[in-house]
Coordinates of C-alpha atoms in Angstrom, one line a residue:
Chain I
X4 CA 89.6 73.8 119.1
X5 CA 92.9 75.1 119.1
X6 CA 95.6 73.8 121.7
X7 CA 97.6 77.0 121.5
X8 CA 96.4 80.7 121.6
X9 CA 98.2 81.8 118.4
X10 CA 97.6 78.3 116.7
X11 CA 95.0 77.6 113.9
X12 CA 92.2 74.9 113.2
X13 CA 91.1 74.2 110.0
X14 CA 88.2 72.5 108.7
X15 CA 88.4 71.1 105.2
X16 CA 85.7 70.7 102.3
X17 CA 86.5 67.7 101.9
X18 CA 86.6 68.4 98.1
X19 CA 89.4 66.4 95.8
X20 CA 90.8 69.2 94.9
X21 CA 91.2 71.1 98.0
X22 CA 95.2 69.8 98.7
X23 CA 95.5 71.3 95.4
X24 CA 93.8 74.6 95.5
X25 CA 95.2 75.0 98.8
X26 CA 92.0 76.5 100.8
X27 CA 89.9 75.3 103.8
X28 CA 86.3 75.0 104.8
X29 CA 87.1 77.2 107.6
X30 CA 89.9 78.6 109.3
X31 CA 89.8 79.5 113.3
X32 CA 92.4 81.8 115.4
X33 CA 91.7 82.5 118.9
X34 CA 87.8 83.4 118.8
X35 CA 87.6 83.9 115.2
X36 CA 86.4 81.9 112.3
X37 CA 87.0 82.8 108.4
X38 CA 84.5 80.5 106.4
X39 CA 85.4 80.0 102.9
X40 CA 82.8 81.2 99.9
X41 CA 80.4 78.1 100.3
X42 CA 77.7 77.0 97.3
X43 CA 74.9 74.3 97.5
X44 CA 77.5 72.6 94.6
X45 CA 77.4 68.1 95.3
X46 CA 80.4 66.5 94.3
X47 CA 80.5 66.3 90.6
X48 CA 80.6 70.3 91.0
X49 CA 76.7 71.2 89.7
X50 CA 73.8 72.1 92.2
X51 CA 73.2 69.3 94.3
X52 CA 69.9 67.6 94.1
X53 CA 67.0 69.1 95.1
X54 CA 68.8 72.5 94.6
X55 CA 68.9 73.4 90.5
X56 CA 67.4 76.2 89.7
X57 CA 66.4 77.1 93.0
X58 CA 67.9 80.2 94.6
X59 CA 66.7 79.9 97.7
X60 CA 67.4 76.6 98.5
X61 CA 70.5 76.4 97.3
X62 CA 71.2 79.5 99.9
X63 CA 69.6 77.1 102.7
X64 CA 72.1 74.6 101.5
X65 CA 75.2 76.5 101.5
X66 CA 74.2 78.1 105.3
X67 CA 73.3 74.5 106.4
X68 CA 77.2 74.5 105.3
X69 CA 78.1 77.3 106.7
X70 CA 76.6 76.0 110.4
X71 CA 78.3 72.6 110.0
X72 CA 81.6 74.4 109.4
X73 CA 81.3 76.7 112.2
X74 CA 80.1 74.3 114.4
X75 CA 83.6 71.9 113.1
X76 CA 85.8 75.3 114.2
X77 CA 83.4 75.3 117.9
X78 CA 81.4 78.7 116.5
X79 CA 77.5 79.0 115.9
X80 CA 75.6 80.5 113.7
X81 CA 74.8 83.1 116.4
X82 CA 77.8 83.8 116.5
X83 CA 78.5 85.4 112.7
X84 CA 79.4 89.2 112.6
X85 CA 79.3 89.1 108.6
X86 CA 77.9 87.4 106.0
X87 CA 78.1 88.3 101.6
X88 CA 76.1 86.5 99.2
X89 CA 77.2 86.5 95.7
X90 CA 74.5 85.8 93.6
X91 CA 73.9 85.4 89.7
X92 CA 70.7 86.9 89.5
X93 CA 70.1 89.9 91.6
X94 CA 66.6 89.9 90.9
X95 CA 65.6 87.5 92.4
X96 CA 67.2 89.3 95.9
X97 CA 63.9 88.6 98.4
X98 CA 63.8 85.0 98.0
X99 CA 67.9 84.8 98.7
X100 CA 67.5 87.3 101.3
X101 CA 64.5 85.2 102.9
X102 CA 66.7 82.4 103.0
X103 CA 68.9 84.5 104.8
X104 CA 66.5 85.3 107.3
X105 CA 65.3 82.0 108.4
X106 CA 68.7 81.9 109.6
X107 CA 69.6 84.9 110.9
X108 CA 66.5 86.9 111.8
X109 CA 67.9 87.0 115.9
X110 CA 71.7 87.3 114.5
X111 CA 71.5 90.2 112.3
X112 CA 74.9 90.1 110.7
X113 CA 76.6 93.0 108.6
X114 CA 75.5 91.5 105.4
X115 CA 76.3 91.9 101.8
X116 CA 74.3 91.4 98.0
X117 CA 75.8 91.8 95.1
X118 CA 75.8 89.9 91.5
X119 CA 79.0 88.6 90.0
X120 CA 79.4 87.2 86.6
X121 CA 79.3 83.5 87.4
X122 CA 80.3 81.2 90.2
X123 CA 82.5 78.1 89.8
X124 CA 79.5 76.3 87.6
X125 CA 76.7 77.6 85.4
X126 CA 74.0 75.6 88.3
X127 CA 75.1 77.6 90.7
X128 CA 73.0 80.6 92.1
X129 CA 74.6 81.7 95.3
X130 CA 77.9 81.6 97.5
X131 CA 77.8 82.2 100.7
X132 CA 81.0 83.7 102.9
X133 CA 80.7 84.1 106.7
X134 CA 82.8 85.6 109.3
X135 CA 82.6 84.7 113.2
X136 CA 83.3 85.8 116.7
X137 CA 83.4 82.7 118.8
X138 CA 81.2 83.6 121.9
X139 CA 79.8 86.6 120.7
X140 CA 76.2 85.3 120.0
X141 CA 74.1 87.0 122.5
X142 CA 73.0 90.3 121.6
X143 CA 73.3 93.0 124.1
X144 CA 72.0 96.0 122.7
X145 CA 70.8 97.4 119.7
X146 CA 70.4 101.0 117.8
X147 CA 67.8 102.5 117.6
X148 CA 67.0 102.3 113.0
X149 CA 69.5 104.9 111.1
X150 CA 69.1 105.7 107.1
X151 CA 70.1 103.4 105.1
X152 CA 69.7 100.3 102.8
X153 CA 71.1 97.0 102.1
X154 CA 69.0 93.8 101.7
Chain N
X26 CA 105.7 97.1 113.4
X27 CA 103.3 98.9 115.8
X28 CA 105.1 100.7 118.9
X29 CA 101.7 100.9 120.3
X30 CA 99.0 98.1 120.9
X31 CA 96.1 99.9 119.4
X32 CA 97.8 102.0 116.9
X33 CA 98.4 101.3 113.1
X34 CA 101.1 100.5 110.8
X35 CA 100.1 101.1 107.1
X36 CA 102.4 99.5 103.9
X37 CA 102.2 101.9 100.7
X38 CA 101.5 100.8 97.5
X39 CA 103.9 103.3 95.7
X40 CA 101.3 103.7 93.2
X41 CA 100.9 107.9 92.4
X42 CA 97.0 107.8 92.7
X43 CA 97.3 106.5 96.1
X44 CA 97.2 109.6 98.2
X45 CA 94.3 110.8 96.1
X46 CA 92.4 107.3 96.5
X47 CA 93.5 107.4 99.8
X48 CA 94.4 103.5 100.5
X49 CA 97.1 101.2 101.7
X50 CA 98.3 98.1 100.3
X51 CA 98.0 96.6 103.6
X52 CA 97.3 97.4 107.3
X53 CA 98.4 96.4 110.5
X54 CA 97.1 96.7 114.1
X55 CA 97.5 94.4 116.6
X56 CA 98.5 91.2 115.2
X57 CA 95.8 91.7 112.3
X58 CA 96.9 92.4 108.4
X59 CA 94.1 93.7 106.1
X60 CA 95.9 93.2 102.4
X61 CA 93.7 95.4 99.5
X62 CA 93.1 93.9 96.7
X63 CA 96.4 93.0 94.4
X64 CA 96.7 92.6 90.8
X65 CA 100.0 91.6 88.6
X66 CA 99.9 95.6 87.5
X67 CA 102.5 97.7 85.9
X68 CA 103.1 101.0 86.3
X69 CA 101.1 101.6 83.5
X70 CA 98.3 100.1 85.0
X71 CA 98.3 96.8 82.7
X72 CA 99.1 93.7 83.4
X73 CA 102.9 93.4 84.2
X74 CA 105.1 91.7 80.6
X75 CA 104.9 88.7 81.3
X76 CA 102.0 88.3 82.6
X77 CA 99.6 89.7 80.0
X78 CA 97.0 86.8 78.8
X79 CA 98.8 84.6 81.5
X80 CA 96.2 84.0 84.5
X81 CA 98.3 81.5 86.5
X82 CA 101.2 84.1 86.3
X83 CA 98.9 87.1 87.0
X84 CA 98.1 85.2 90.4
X85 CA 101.6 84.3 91.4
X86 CA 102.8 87.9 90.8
X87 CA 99.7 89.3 92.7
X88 CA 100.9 86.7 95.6
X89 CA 104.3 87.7 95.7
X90 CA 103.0 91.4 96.3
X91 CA 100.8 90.1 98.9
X92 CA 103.8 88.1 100.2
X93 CA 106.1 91.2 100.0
X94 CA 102.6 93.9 101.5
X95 CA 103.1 91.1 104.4
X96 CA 106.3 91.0 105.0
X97 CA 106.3 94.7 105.4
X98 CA 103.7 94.4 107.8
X99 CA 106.1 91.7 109.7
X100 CA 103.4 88.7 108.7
X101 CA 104.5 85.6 106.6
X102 CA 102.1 83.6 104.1
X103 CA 101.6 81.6 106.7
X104 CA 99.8 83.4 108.7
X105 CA 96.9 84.2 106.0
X106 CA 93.7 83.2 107.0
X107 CA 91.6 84.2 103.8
X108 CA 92.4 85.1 100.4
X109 CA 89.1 86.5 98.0
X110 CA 90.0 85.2 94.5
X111 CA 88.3 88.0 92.2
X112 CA 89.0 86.6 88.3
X113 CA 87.2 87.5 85.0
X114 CA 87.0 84.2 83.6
X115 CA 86.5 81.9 86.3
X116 CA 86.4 78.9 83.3
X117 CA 90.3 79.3 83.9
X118 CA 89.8 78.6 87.8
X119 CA 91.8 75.5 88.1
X120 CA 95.1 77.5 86.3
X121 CA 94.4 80.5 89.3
X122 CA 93.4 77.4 92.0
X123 CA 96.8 75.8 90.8
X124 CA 99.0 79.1 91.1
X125 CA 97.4 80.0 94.7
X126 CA 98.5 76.2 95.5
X127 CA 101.7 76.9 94.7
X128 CA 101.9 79.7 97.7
X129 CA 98.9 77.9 99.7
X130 CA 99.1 74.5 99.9
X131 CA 100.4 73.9 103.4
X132 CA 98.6 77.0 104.6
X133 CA 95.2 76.8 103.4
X134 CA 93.3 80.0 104.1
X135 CA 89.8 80.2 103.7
X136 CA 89.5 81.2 100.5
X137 CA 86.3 82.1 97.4
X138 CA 86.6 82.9 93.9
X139 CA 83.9 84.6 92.4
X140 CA 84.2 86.1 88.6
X141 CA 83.8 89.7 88.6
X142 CA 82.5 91.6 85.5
X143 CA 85.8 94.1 85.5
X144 CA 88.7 94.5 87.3
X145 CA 90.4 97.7 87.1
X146 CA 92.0 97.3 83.3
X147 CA 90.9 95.1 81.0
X148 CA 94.6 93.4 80.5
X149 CA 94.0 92.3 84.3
X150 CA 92.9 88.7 84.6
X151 CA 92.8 88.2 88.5
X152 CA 92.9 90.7 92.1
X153 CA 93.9 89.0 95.3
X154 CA 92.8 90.0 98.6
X155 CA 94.2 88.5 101.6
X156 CA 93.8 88.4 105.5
X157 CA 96.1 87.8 108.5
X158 CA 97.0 86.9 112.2
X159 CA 100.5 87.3 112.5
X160 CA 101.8 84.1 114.1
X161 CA 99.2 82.0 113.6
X162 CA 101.4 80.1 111.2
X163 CA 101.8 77.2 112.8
X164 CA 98.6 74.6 112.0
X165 CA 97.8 72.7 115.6
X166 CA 94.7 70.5 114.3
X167 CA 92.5 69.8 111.6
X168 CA 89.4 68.5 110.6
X169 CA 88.2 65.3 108.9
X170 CA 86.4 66.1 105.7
X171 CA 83.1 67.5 105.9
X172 CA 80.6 68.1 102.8
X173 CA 81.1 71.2 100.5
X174 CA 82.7 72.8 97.8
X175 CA 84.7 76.0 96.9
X176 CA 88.0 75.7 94.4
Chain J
X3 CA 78.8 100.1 123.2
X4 CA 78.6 96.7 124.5
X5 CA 78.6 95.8 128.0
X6 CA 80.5 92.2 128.1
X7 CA 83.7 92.0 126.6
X8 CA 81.6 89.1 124.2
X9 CA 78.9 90.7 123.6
X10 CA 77.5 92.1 120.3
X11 CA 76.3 95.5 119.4
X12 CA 73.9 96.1 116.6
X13 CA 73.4 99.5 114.4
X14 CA 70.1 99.0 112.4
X15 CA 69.8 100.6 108.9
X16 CA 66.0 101.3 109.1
X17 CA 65.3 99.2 106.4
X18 CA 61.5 97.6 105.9
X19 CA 63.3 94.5 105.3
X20 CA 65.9 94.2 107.7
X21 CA 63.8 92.2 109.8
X22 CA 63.2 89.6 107.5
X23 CA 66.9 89.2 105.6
X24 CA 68.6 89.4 109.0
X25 CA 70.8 91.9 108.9
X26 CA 72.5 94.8 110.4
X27 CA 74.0 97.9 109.3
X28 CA 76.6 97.4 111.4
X29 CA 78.2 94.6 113.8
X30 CA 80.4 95.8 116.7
X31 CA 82.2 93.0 118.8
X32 CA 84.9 94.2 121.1
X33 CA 87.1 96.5 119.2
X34 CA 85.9 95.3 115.9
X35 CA 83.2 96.9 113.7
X36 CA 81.8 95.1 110.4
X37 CA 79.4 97.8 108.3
X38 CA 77.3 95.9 105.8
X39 CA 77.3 96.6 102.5
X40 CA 75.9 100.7 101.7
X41 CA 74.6 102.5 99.4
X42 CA 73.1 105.5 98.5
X43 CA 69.9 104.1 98.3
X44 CA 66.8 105.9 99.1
X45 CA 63.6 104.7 100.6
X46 CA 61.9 103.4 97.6
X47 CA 65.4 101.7 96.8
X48 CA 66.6 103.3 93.9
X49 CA 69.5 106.3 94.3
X50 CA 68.1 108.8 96.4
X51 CA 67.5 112.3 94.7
X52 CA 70.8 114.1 94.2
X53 CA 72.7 110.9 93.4
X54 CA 71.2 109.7 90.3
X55 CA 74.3 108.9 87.6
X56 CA 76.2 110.5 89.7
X57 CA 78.8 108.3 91.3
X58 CA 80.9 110.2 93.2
X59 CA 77.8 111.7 95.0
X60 CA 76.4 108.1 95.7
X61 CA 80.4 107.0 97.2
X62 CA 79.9 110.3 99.1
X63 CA 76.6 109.3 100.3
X64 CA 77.1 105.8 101.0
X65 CA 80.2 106.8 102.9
X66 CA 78.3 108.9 105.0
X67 CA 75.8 106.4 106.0
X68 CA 79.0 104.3 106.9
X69 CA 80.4 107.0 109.1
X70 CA 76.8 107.4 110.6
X71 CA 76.9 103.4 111.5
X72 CA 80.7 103.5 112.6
X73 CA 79.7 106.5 114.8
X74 CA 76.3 104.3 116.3
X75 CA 78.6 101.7 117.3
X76 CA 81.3 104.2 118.9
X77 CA 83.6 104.2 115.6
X78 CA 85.2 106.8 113.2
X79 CA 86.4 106.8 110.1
X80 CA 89.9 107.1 111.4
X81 CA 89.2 103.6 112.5
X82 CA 88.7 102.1 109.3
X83 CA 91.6 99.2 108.0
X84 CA 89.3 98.4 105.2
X85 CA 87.2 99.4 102.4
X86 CA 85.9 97.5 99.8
X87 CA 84.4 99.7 96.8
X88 CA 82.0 97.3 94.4
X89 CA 81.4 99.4 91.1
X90 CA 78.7 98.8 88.4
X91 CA 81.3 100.6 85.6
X92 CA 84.5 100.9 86.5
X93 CA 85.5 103.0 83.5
X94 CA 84.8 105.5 86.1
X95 CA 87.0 104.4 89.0
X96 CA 88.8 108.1 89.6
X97 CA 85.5 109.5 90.6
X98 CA 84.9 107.2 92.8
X99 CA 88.7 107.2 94.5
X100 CA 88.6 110.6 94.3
X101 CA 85.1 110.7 96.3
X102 CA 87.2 107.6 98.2
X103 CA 89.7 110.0 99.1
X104 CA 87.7 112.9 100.5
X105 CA 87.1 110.5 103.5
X106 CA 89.9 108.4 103.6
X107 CA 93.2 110.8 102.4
X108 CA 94.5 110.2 106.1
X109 CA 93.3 107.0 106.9
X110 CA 94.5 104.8 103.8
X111 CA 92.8 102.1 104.6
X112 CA 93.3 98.7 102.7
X113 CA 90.7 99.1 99.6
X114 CA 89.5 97.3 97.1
X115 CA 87.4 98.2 94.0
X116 CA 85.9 95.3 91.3
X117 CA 83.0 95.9 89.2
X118 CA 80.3 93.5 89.9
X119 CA 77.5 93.1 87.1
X120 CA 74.5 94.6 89.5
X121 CA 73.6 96.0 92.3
X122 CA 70.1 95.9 94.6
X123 CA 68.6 98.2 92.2
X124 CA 69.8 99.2 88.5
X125 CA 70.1 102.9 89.1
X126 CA 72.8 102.6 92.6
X127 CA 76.6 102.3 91.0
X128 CA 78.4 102.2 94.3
X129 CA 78.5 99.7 97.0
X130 CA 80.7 100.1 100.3
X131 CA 81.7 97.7 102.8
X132 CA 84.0 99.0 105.6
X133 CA 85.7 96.9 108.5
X134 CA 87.2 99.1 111.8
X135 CA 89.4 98.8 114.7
X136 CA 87.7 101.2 117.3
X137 CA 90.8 103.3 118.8
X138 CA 93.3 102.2 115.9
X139 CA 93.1 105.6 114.1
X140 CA 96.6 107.3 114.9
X141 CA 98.9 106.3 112.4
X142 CA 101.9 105.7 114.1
X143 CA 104.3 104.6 111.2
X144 CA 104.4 104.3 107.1
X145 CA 106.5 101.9 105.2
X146 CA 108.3 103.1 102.3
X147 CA 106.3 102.8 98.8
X148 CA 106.5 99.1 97.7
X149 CA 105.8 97.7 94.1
X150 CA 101.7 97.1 93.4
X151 CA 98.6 98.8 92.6
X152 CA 95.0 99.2 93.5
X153 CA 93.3 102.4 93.1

């Protein structure tokens, strides 16, 4: 995407108050990709349609997000090293964390779970950050399992 | 800052408990800057006078010590690609999205704000992280709008 | 660890789960090592024995699973540029610098500790996420102590 080695691409939200905030979708240097925390949130700021109350699909949404802002900065989803999700309600982990899954059962990226307080509205369940490696989306090897435990 | 491609350059904090905690307030290798999380603090450990109450002016001196971690580090605020907004009242998001447009709005980092349940005294309002490639200043393209949302 | 300079290197964390969340201990790409979130979690997911309330022993344990993944992908500790400590009650933040600092006194990496309002499981009250630079770990310079503070 970018012309120059050291230069950056950024894709925007698209959100009205983005020149404001200051902030991108996505920001690309060289082979890597910062996306911004991303929610399933339509434009009046509440859980789009289809979405309320629904952890899971809201997650869908904002990786369906996610993979249109990679795929703006020239990355895939195969290509994420990281991903955090910032939920409301912890408990309700395994259908998040399924979510997850059904997009990144072959990619396997360090990932993250934790509650915060609140997101940016009350409709919201989860935000979604992601972190890429342009290129890097075929895995080579793997460990064999150590201890250990995040979902 | 580095003599040395693959060693490290580390900016202090001058806080006492650092050497216990063991932390920076930034690092460099290579032409990446990892910036810990900043808060407006005193050396008291509450919120700078001034500041106290004040969440837009608890972000813009957070940002000026992440300006000032950077510039130690020989990066700019221009060469931030992601800032992590961590406040404790995010119904006060568009005061902090105002005061990191201030520093941002030319830049535009990828960045999230979540509300966290504490920060590390109670007088603290807001804790900046940030992330950078030193040079990559200079924007080369961007995108047209694309759907999503994150102040 | 990986053969092609793209390629991607995963550390598995054993988890029933993993499989279907998607995710990975650790992520090694090139130089660059992303451990997931860790904690001291035993198999049944609550604090494994020894840990429980205690939360300098579950920072000590979780960074030892870290170390464990940073060495699976050819990393050390030395390596790390940041931490990122998320706390269930941050009333009790010098334990967990203090356990911080056992591991990290030399290394300083760029930290950052906010109390989120849960974890996977009620009785875990640490969460570490670490990010490394394999062959970064000689420091080779220090700035002077700069206003700021995180512990």
């Amino acid at each position: 995407m970018s012309e120059r080695p050291d230069g950056r691409f950024l894709v925007s939200s698209g959100a009205p108050w983005e020149p404001l905030v200051g902030y991108s979708r996505a920001v690309r240097v060289g082979d890597r990709v910062w996306v911004a925390g991303t929610t399933a949130a339509g434009p009046d700021g509440r859980a789009a349609g289809g979405c309320a109350g629904d952890a899971a699909e809201q997650t869908r949404e904002a990786l369906r997000r996610v993979e249109a802002a990679l795929g703006a900065a020239g990355a895939r989803l195969a290509d994420v090293v990281r991903t955090r999700l910032l939920v409301t309600d912890i408990s309700r982990w395994e259908e998040v964390g399924r979510a997850h899954g059904e997009f990144f059962a072959a990619v396997r990226p360090a990932a993250t779970m934790v509650q915060v307080s609140a997101l940016i509205d009350p409709t919201l369940l989860v935000e979604v950050e992601a972190e890429a490696v342009v290129g890097s989306g075929a895995p080579v090897a793997r460990s064999t399992p150590a201890p250990g435990r995040t979902p």
